[in-house]
Short mmCIF file of C-alpha atoms in Angstrom, two decimals:
data_model
loop_
_atom_site.label_atom_id
_atom_site.label_comp_id
_atom_site.label_asym_id
_atom_site.label_seq_id
_atom_site.Cartn_x
_atom_site.Cartn_y
_atom_site.Cartn_z
CA MET A 1458 10.85 193.87 -35.31
CA ARG A 1459 11.82 196.08 -38.25
CA PRO A 1460 11.26 194.80 -41.77
CA ASP A 1461 14.09 195.52 -44.11
CA GLY A 1462 13.46 197.40 -47.34
CA MET A 1463 13.55 195.84 -50.84
CA LEU A 1464 16.86 195.90 -52.70
CA ALA A 1465 17.18 197.76 -55.96
CA ALA A 1466 20.11 198.91 -58.11
CA VAL A 1467 20.55 201.46 -60.87
CA ALA A 1468 21.93 199.76 -64.09
CA GLY A 1469 23.84 201.97 -66.45
CA ALA A 1470 24.41 205.71 -66.35
CA LEU A 1471 20.84 206.98 -65.97
CA VAL A 1472 19.65 204.45 -68.43
CA GLY A 1473 17.13 202.46 -66.41
CA LEU A 1474 16.41 200.86 -63.06
CA VAL A 1475 16.65 197.14 -62.38
CA MET A 1476 14.73 195.76 -59.40
CA LEU A 1477 16.56 192.94 -57.60
CA PRO A 1478 14.84 190.06 -55.74
CA ILE A 1479 13.98 190.57 -52.05
CA PHE A 1480 16.42 189.11 -49.69
CA ALA A 1481 17.77 189.97 -46.21
CA LEU A 1482 20.11 192.97 -45.96
CA ALA A 1483 23.44 192.39 -44.31
CA LEU A 1484 24.19 194.84 -41.49
CA ILE A 1485 26.23 197.77 -42.80
CA VAL A 1486 28.40 199.34 -40.15
CA VAL A 1487 29.95 202.32 -42.01
CA PRO A 1488 27.49 204.70 -43.78
CA ALA A 1489 28.24 206.00 -47.22
CA ALA A 1490 29.02 209.69 -47.49
CA THR A 1491 26.16 210.41 -49.87
CA ALA A 1492 22.90 208.68 -51.08
CA THR A 1493 21.01 208.98 -54.33
CA VAL A 1494 17.19 208.98 -54.58
CA VAL A 1495 15.95 207.10 -57.54
CA GLN A 1496 12.40 207.84 -58.60
CA LEU A 1497 10.29 204.78 -59.30
CA SER A 1498 6.93 206.48 -59.84
CA GLY A 1499 5.78 210.12 -60.27
CA CYS A 1500 2.67 211.99 -59.42
CA GLU A 1501 0.47 209.44 -61.26
CA GLU A 1502 0.90 207.28 -58.22
CA GLY A 1503 2.11 209.77 -55.75
CA GLY A 1504 0.84 212.36 -53.29
CA PRO A 1505 2.52 215.18 -51.37
CA GLY A 1506 5.62 212.96 -51.00
CA GLY A 1507 5.92 212.58 -54.80
CA GLY A 1508 5.59 208.83 -55.46
CA SER A 1509 7.83 205.81 -54.69
CA VAL A 1510 11.62 205.81 -54.68
CA VAL A 1511 14.63 203.73 -54.00
CA VAL A 1512 17.29 205.31 -51.80
CA ASP A 1513 20.40 203.63 -50.52
CA ARG A 1514 18.94 200.22 -51.54
CA GLN A 1515 15.67 200.67 -49.65
CA GLN A 1516 12.45 200.98 -51.58
CA LEU A 1517 9.93 203.43 -50.13
CA GLY A 1518 6.36 203.61 -51.49
CA ALA A 1519 4.13 206.60 -52.11
CA GLY A 1520 2.69 206.26 -48.60
CA GLU A 1521 6.09 206.10 -46.98
CA MET A 1522 7.23 209.18 -48.82
CA ASP A 1523 4.06 210.96 -47.64
CA ILE A 1524 4.99 210.16 -44.08
CA ALA A 1525 8.57 211.38 -44.80
CA ARG A 1526 7.15 214.69 -45.97
CA THR A 1527 4.98 214.84 -42.86
CA ILE A 1528 8.04 214.40 -40.67
CA VAL A 1529 9.84 217.26 -42.45
CA ASP A 1530 6.72 219.40 -42.24
CA VAL A 1531 6.47 218.90 -38.38
CA VAL A 1532 10.20 219.73 -38.05
CA GLN A 1533 9.72 222.93 -40.21
CA GLN A 1534 6.59 223.92 -38.28
CA ARG A 1535 8.61 223.75 -35.07
CA ARG A 1536 11.51 225.70 -36.72
CA LEU A 1537 14.05 223.10 -35.74
CA PRO A 1538 17.27 222.54 -37.75
CA ARG A 1539 17.30 220.40 -40.88
CA ARG A 1540 19.39 217.77 -39.05
CA ALA A 1541 16.44 217.09 -36.75
CA ALA A 1542 14.41 215.96 -39.83
CA ALA A 1543 17.26 213.76 -41.08
CA LEU A 1544 17.58 212.08 -37.69
CA ALA A 1545 13.82 211.50 -37.42
CA ILE A 1546 13.61 210.02 -41.00
CA ALA A 1547 16.66 207.76 -40.38
CA THR A 1548 14.99 206.46 -37.30
CA GLY A 1549 11.65 205.92 -39.07
CA MET A 1550 13.49 204.10 -41.92
CA VAL A 1551 15.06 201.72 -39.42
CA GLU A 1552 12.07 201.25 -37.13
CA SER A 1553 9.26 200.85 -39.64
CA GLY A 1554 10.41 201.56 -43.15
CA LEU A 1555 8.45 204.83 -42.68
CA ARG A 1556 5.19 202.99 -42.38
CA ASN A 1557 2.46 203.62 -39.84
CA LEU A 1558 2.57 200.12 -38.34
CA ASP A 1559 -0.05 199.04 -35.80
CA TYR A 1560 2.15 196.18 -34.56
CA GLY A 1561 5.72 195.57 -33.46
CA ASP A 1562 7.93 194.09 -30.81
CA ARG A 1563 5.87 193.85 -27.60
CA ASP A 1564 3.66 196.96 -27.69
CA SER A 1565 5.75 198.98 -30.18
CA ILE A 1566 3.64 200.74 -32.84
CA GLY A 1567 3.77 203.53 -35.39
CA VAL A 1568 6.48 205.08 -37.52
CA PHE A 1569 9.02 205.12 -34.65
CA GLN A 1570 7.85 201.98 -32.96
CA GLN A 1571 7.13 203.84 -29.80
CA ARG A 1572 5.70 201.98 -26.86
CA PRO A 1573 2.65 203.13 -24.95
CA SER A 1574 3.90 201.28 -21.88
CA GLN A 1575 7.09 203.42 -21.88
CA GLY A 1576 5.25 206.72 -21.74
CA TRP A 1577 5.37 207.73 -25.41
CA GLY A 1578 1.55 208.23 -25.47
CA THR A 1579 -1.59 206.25 -25.97
CA ARG A 1580 -1.96 203.82 -28.76
CA GLU A 1581 -4.34 206.24 -30.43
CA GLN A 1582 -1.88 209.10 -30.27
CA ILE A 1583 1.15 207.19 -31.50
CA LEU A 1584 -0.61 205.82 -34.57
CA ASN A 1585 -0.91 209.50 -35.84
CA PRO A 1586 2.46 210.28 -37.48
CA VAL A 1587 2.13 214.03 -36.56
CA TYR A 1588 1.91 213.20 -32.87
CA ALA A 1589 4.61 210.51 -33.06
CA THR A 1590 7.02 212.82 -34.83
CA GLY A 1591 6.42 215.46 -32.21
CA LYS A 1592 7.19 213.03 -29.37
CA PHE A 1593 10.35 211.91 -31.15
CA LEU A 1594 11.48 215.44 -31.52
CA ASP A 1595 10.70 216.29 -27.84
CA ALA A 1596 13.06 213.47 -26.74
CA LEU A 1597 15.67 214.38 -29.37
CA ILE A 1598 16.10 218.08 -28.55
CA ALA A 1599 16.16 217.35 -24.86
CA LEU A 1600 19.58 215.63 -25.47
CA PRO A 1601 22.44 218.04 -24.87
CA GLY A 1602 24.44 218.48 -28.06
CA TRP A 1603 22.09 216.29 -30.09
CA ASP A 1604 22.89 218.13 -33.36
CA THR A 1605 26.57 217.47 -33.11
CA MET A 1606 26.64 213.83 -32.01
CA ALA A 1607 28.34 211.20 -34.15
CA PRO A 1608 26.08 209.41 -36.66
CA GLY A 1609 23.56 207.12 -34.95
CA GLN A 1610 24.19 208.30 -31.41
CA ALA A 1611 21.33 210.74 -31.09
CA GLU A 1612 18.81 208.22 -32.55
CA GLN A 1613 20.03 205.53 -30.19
CA ALA A 1614 19.82 207.89 -27.19
CA VAL A 1615 16.15 208.44 -28.14
CA GLN A 1616 15.20 204.93 -29.01
CA HIS A 1617 17.24 202.73 -26.68
CA SER A 1618 17.37 200.03 -29.41
CA GLY A 1619 18.79 196.57 -29.02
CA PHE A 1620 20.38 197.20 -32.41
CA PRO A 1621 22.12 200.53 -32.03
CA ASP A 1622 24.32 200.14 -35.17
CA ARG A 1623 21.40 200.36 -37.60
CA TYR A 1624 20.85 204.17 -37.46
CA ALA A 1625 24.09 205.58 -38.69
CA PRO A 1626 24.04 203.82 -42.10
CA ARG A 1627 20.58 205.36 -42.82
CA GLU A 1628 21.55 209.00 -42.15
CA PRO A 1629 22.86 209.70 -45.75
CA ALA A 1630 19.67 208.40 -47.25
CA ALA A 1631 17.53 210.21 -44.73
CA ALA A 1632 19.44 213.42 -45.54
CA ALA A 1633 18.74 212.90 -49.29
CA ILE A 1634 14.97 212.49 -48.57
CA VAL A 1635 14.96 215.69 -46.42
CA ASP A 1636 16.57 217.56 -49.38
CA ARG A 1637 13.49 216.83 -51.43
CA PHE A 1638 11.14 218.55 -48.98
CA TRP A 1639 13.06 221.09 -47.06
CA THR A 1640 12.42 224.82 -47.56
CA GLY A 1641 14.35 227.81 -46.26
CA PRO A 1642 17.55 227.94 -44.15
CA ASP A 1643 19.04 224.86 -42.52
CA ASN A 1644 18.87 226.52 -39.12
CA PRO A 1645 15.73 228.63 -39.10
CA ALA A 1646 15.03 231.47 -36.78
CA PRO A 1647 13.04 230.50 -33.65
CA PRO A 1648 9.25 231.10 -33.67
CA ALA A 1649 7.92 234.57 -32.73
CA PRO A 1650 6.91 235.09 -29.10
CA PRO A 1651 3.25 234.55 -28.12
CA GLY A 1652 1.16 237.25 -29.72
CA GLY A 1653 3.82 238.03 -32.37
CA ALA A 1654 3.47 237.45 -36.06
CA ALA A 1655 5.12 234.28 -37.29
CA ASP A 1656 5.70 233.11 -40.83
CA VAL A 1657 4.20 229.76 -41.66
CA VAL A 1658 6.93 227.43 -43.05
CA GLN A 1659 5.86 224.21 -44.64
CA ALA A 1660 7.66 221.39 -46.23
CA LYS A 1661 7.58 221.25 -50.02
CA SER A 1662 4.91 219.05 -51.71
CA LEU A 1663 6.39 217.24 -54.74
CA CYS A 1664 3.01 216.74 -56.46
CA PRO A 1665 0.15 219.22 -56.93
CA ASP A 1666 -3.02 218.66 -54.97
CA GLN A 1667 -4.71 215.57 -56.37
CA GLY A 1668 -7.36 215.03 -53.68
CA GLY A 1669 -10.17 217.49 -54.39
CA SER A 1670 -13.67 216.13 -54.76
CA ASP A 1671 -15.72 216.50 -57.95
CA VAL A 1672 -19.09 215.56 -56.41
CA PRO A 1673 -21.57 218.37 -56.97
CA ARG A 1674 -22.67 219.85 -53.69
CA ASP A 1675 -26.26 220.52 -52.71
CA PRO A 1676 -26.25 222.26 -49.33
CA GLY A 1677 -30.03 222.36 -49.37
CA GLN A 1678 -30.21 218.56 -49.21
CA ILE A 1679 -28.26 218.39 -45.97
CA ASP A 1680 -26.43 220.84 -43.71
CA PRO A 1681 -22.75 220.28 -44.51
CA THR A 1682 -21.64 221.21 -40.94
CA LYS A 1683 -24.28 219.75 -38.67
CA LEU A 1684 -25.52 216.23 -37.92
CA PRO A 1685 -29.21 215.60 -38.78
CA PRO A 1686 -31.72 215.15 -35.97
CA GLY A 1687 -31.70 211.67 -34.57
CA PHE A 1688 -28.22 210.75 -35.74
CA THR A 1689 -26.44 208.25 -33.43
CA LEU A 1690 -22.85 206.98 -33.56
CA PRO A 1691 -22.32 203.24 -34.31
CA ASP A 1692 -22.30 200.71 -31.50
CA ASP A 1693 -18.97 199.07 -32.36
CA VAL A 1694 -16.22 200.67 -30.21
CA ARG A 1695 -13.71 201.13 -32.99
CA GLN A 1696 -16.20 202.36 -35.54
CA ARG A 1697 -17.61 204.76 -32.99
CA ALA A 1698 -14.20 206.16 -32.26
CA ALA A 1699 -13.26 206.60 -35.87
CA VAL A 1700 -16.64 208.07 -36.99
CA GLY A 1701 -16.81 210.27 -33.88
CA PHE A 1702 -13.35 211.69 -34.46
CA ALA A 1703 -14.11 212.39 -38.11
CA LEU A 1704 -17.31 214.18 -37.22
CA GLY A 1705 -15.46 216.30 -34.69
CA GLN A 1706 -13.33 217.80 -37.41
CA LEU A 1707 -16.31 219.33 -39.31
CA GLY A 1708 -15.58 222.88 -40.39
CA LYS A 1709 -11.79 222.49 -40.28
CA PRO A 1710 -9.85 223.61 -43.34
CA TYR A 1711 -8.54 221.47 -46.16
CA VAL A 1712 -4.71 221.65 -46.56
CA TRP A 1713 -2.99 219.34 -49.01
CA GLY A 1714 -0.82 216.89 -47.11
CA ALA A 1715 -2.13 217.80 -43.71
CA LYS A 1716 -2.89 215.15 -41.15
CA GLY A 1717 -4.19 217.45 -38.32
CA PRO A 1718 -4.82 218.59 -35.78
CA ASN A 1719 -5.80 221.95 -37.27
CA ALA A 1720 -6.31 221.02 -40.96
CA TYR A 1721 -6.55 217.85 -43.13
CA ASP A 1722 -6.63 216.59 -46.67
CA CYS A 1723 -9.00 213.71 -47.50
CA SER A 1724 -6.60 210.82 -46.67
CA GLY A 1725 -5.07 212.66 -43.69
CA LEU A 1726 -8.54 212.81 -42.15
CA MET A 1727 -9.01 209.11 -42.66
CA LEU A 1728 -5.53 208.36 -41.13
CA ALA A 1729 -6.19 210.57 -38.08
CA SER A 1730 -9.82 209.20 -37.60
CA TRP A 1731 -8.72 205.50 -37.51
CA ALA A 1732 -5.70 206.37 -35.36
CA ALA A 1733 -8.22 207.70 -32.79
CA ALA A 1734 -9.72 204.21 -32.89
CA GLY A 1735 -6.27 202.67 -32.20
CA VAL A 1736 -5.93 201.35 -35.74
CA GLY A 1737 -3.02 202.31 -37.94
CA ILE A 1738 -3.59 202.82 -41.71
CA PRO A 1739 -1.26 203.96 -44.47
CA ALA A 1740 -0.83 207.64 -45.49
CA GLY A 1741 -2.15 208.70 -48.86
CA THR A 1742 -5.21 207.85 -50.89
CA VAL A 1743 -3.27 205.54 -53.26
CA SER A 1744 -2.15 203.43 -50.32
CA GLN A 1745 -5.38 203.53 -48.33
CA VAL A 1746 -7.34 202.08 -51.21
CA HIS A 1747 -5.44 198.78 -50.35
CA ALA A 1748 -5.99 199.04 -46.56
CA GLY A 1749 -8.19 196.74 -44.68
CA HIS A 1750 -10.33 194.52 -46.92
CA ALA A 1751 -12.74 195.13 -49.80
CA VAL A 1752 -16.42 195.51 -49.41
CA SER A 1753 -18.25 194.29 -52.50
CA SER A 1754 -21.26 196.63 -52.61
CA LEU A 1755 -22.89 199.60 -50.98
CA ASP A 1756 -25.62 197.26 -49.62
CA GLN A 1757 -22.90 195.97 -47.20
CA VAL A 1758 -21.34 199.36 -46.26
CA GLN A 1759 -20.88 200.05 -42.52
CA PRO A 1760 -19.87 203.14 -40.51
CA GLY A 1761 -16.15 203.82 -40.74
CA ASP A 1762 -15.79 202.20 -44.17
CA LEU A 1763 -13.60 204.28 -46.59
CA LEU A 1764 -15.28 205.21 -49.88
CA PHE A 1765 -13.08 206.09 -52.83
CA ILE A 1766 -13.96 208.12 -55.88
CA PRO A 1767 -11.73 209.32 -58.76
CA GLY A 1768 -12.10 212.93 -57.72
CA SER A 1769 -11.10 215.85 -59.91
CA LEU A 1770 -7.86 214.39 -61.16
CA GLY A 1771 -8.03 210.56 -60.58
CA THR A 1772 -9.46 207.60 -62.38
CA ALA A 1773 -11.44 204.45 -61.49
CA GLN A 1774 -8.17 202.57 -61.41
CA VAL A 1775 -6.30 205.15 -59.36
CA PRO A 1776 -8.81 207.08 -57.26
CA ARG A 1777 -7.61 210.31 -55.73
CA HIS A 1778 -10.36 211.15 -53.23
CA VAL A 1779 -11.62 209.39 -50.09
CA GLY A 1780 -14.38 209.93 -47.64
CA MET A 1781 -15.80 208.06 -44.56
CA TYR A 1782 -19.29 206.62 -44.34
CA ALA A 1783 -20.72 207.77 -40.99
CA GLY A 1784 -23.92 205.78 -40.96
CA HIS A 1785 -27.74 206.25 -41.29
CA GLY A 1786 -27.75 205.70 -44.99
CA LEU A 1787 -26.87 209.20 -46.05
CA ILE A 1788 -23.73 210.74 -44.54
CA VAL A 1789 -20.21 210.87 -45.88
CA VAL A 1790 -17.50 212.78 -43.90
CA ASP A 1791 -15.26 214.46 -46.43
CA ALA A 1792 -12.33 216.82 -46.53
CA TYR A 1793 -13.76 218.26 -49.82
CA ASP A 1794 -11.27 220.74 -51.14
CA THR A 1795 -9.31 223.94 -50.20
CA ASP A 1796 -12.34 226.21 -50.54
CA THR A 1797 -14.73 223.96 -48.60
CA GLY A 1798 -12.91 222.13 -45.85
CA VAL A 1799 -14.31 219.12 -43.87
CA ILE A 1800 -18.06 218.64 -44.52
CA LEU A 1801 -20.93 216.19 -44.49
CA GLU A 1802 -22.51 215.06 -47.71
CA PRO A 1803 -25.41 212.61 -48.56
CA LEU A 1804 -24.16 209.24 -49.56
CA SER A 1805 -26.53 209.34 -52.57
CA ALA A 1806 -24.38 212.20 -54.00
CA TRP A 1807 -21.43 209.84 -54.05
CA THR A 1808 -23.20 206.57 -55.15
CA SER A 1809 -22.53 206.70 -58.84
CA LYS A 1810 -18.89 207.70 -58.45
CA ILE A 1811 -17.70 205.21 -55.85
CA VAL A 1812 -15.14 202.82 -57.27
CA ALA A 1813 -13.83 201.11 -54.10
CA ILE A 1814 -15.00 200.46 -50.52
CA ARG A 1815 -12.50 199.38 -47.82
CA ARG A 1816 -13.40 198.06 -44.35
CA ILE A 1817 -10.58 199.01 -41.95
CA ALA A 1818 -11.77 197.07 -38.92
CA ASP A 1819 -14.53 194.46 -38.96
CA PRO A 1820 -16.89 194.55 -35.92
CA SER A 1821 -16.56 190.77 -35.69
CA SER A 1822 -12.66 190.97 -35.38
CA PRO A 1823 -11.05 191.30 -32.01
CA SER A 1824 -9.30 194.46 -30.93
CA PRO A 1825 -5.48 194.45 -31.13
CA PRO A 1826 -3.94 192.87 -27.96
CA PRO A 1827 -2.33 195.20 -25.48
CA GLY A 1828 1.08 193.83 -26.49
CA GLY A 1829 0.55 194.62 -30.17
CA SER A 1830 -0.54 192.53 -33.12
CA PRO A 1831 1.74 189.65 -34.15
CA LEU A 1832 4.39 190.42 -36.77
CA ARG A 1833 3.20 189.80 -40.23
#
């Protein structure tokens, strides 16, 4: 149900990193007192989460660290103690390797492998890491004394796992990850009452904003916030859901690392839009460029396809900006930049800059079964 991470070891005193072959991890019963995060890549392959790392012998890619940062951000927005973030990340490491999986045991899906049939929410909701984290936290803080329980007990009380001993060994690594993103006191003051002024507390981003578009805008060519006359959504159910959700976010602000519901960055909008269609995709542009399957040319583009461009700081090899084709030969839905927010653009403005097209769900393929996709 839960794929184990890759093994890695640090050889020599800060001399270099040696990657070991993949093999099954033996169950560790007693957690180490501390864990060290070893950086594998930096901002050249990263995002808000700061690139890929190895922590406590588990490799986490840039997309997984993006999700870890999102978990910390949700905890901080709710002004919960730092330990809540560590418990949530430990759970995500065990259940999914901090990946937004659209499959699992029975109908388990998402970062925490939550089950729609057990009341965690709809498939569409759970596949958005912001929602999934919120539901995990709701269940966690409802436990009396959750913040003083022995390692692994709080996670097990939430998850009801058949493998309860897996959580405690992950807590030191999870705490080390939280250290990278946490801002402010370990036990923040509660939020202000309704109507009162409240400070916005956000998790730290380890890389600067790399997602801004560099496509010149021509508002006279198309209204960036309104659909043109005669526009219709695609017929395919999943394409319709993804495109319809993206269009529903027009006018919302761009915030680096945000995945909704009030703001988005470019890849966060793509993740949330396809979650609305019941399809889980990775977090972060550098991971999404490998999602689904490649489309060879613009002649074959379909609504819902992800279009990648270098953006203001990327390259053709590592594109940093993504938008969604909405149909009718001319529309791209795009979380443009911090000054512009989510807008529409003509496809023609992007054509010369597109370096990759990815199809997330082919209309000819069946929808995932109610019990979840097979393990793969």
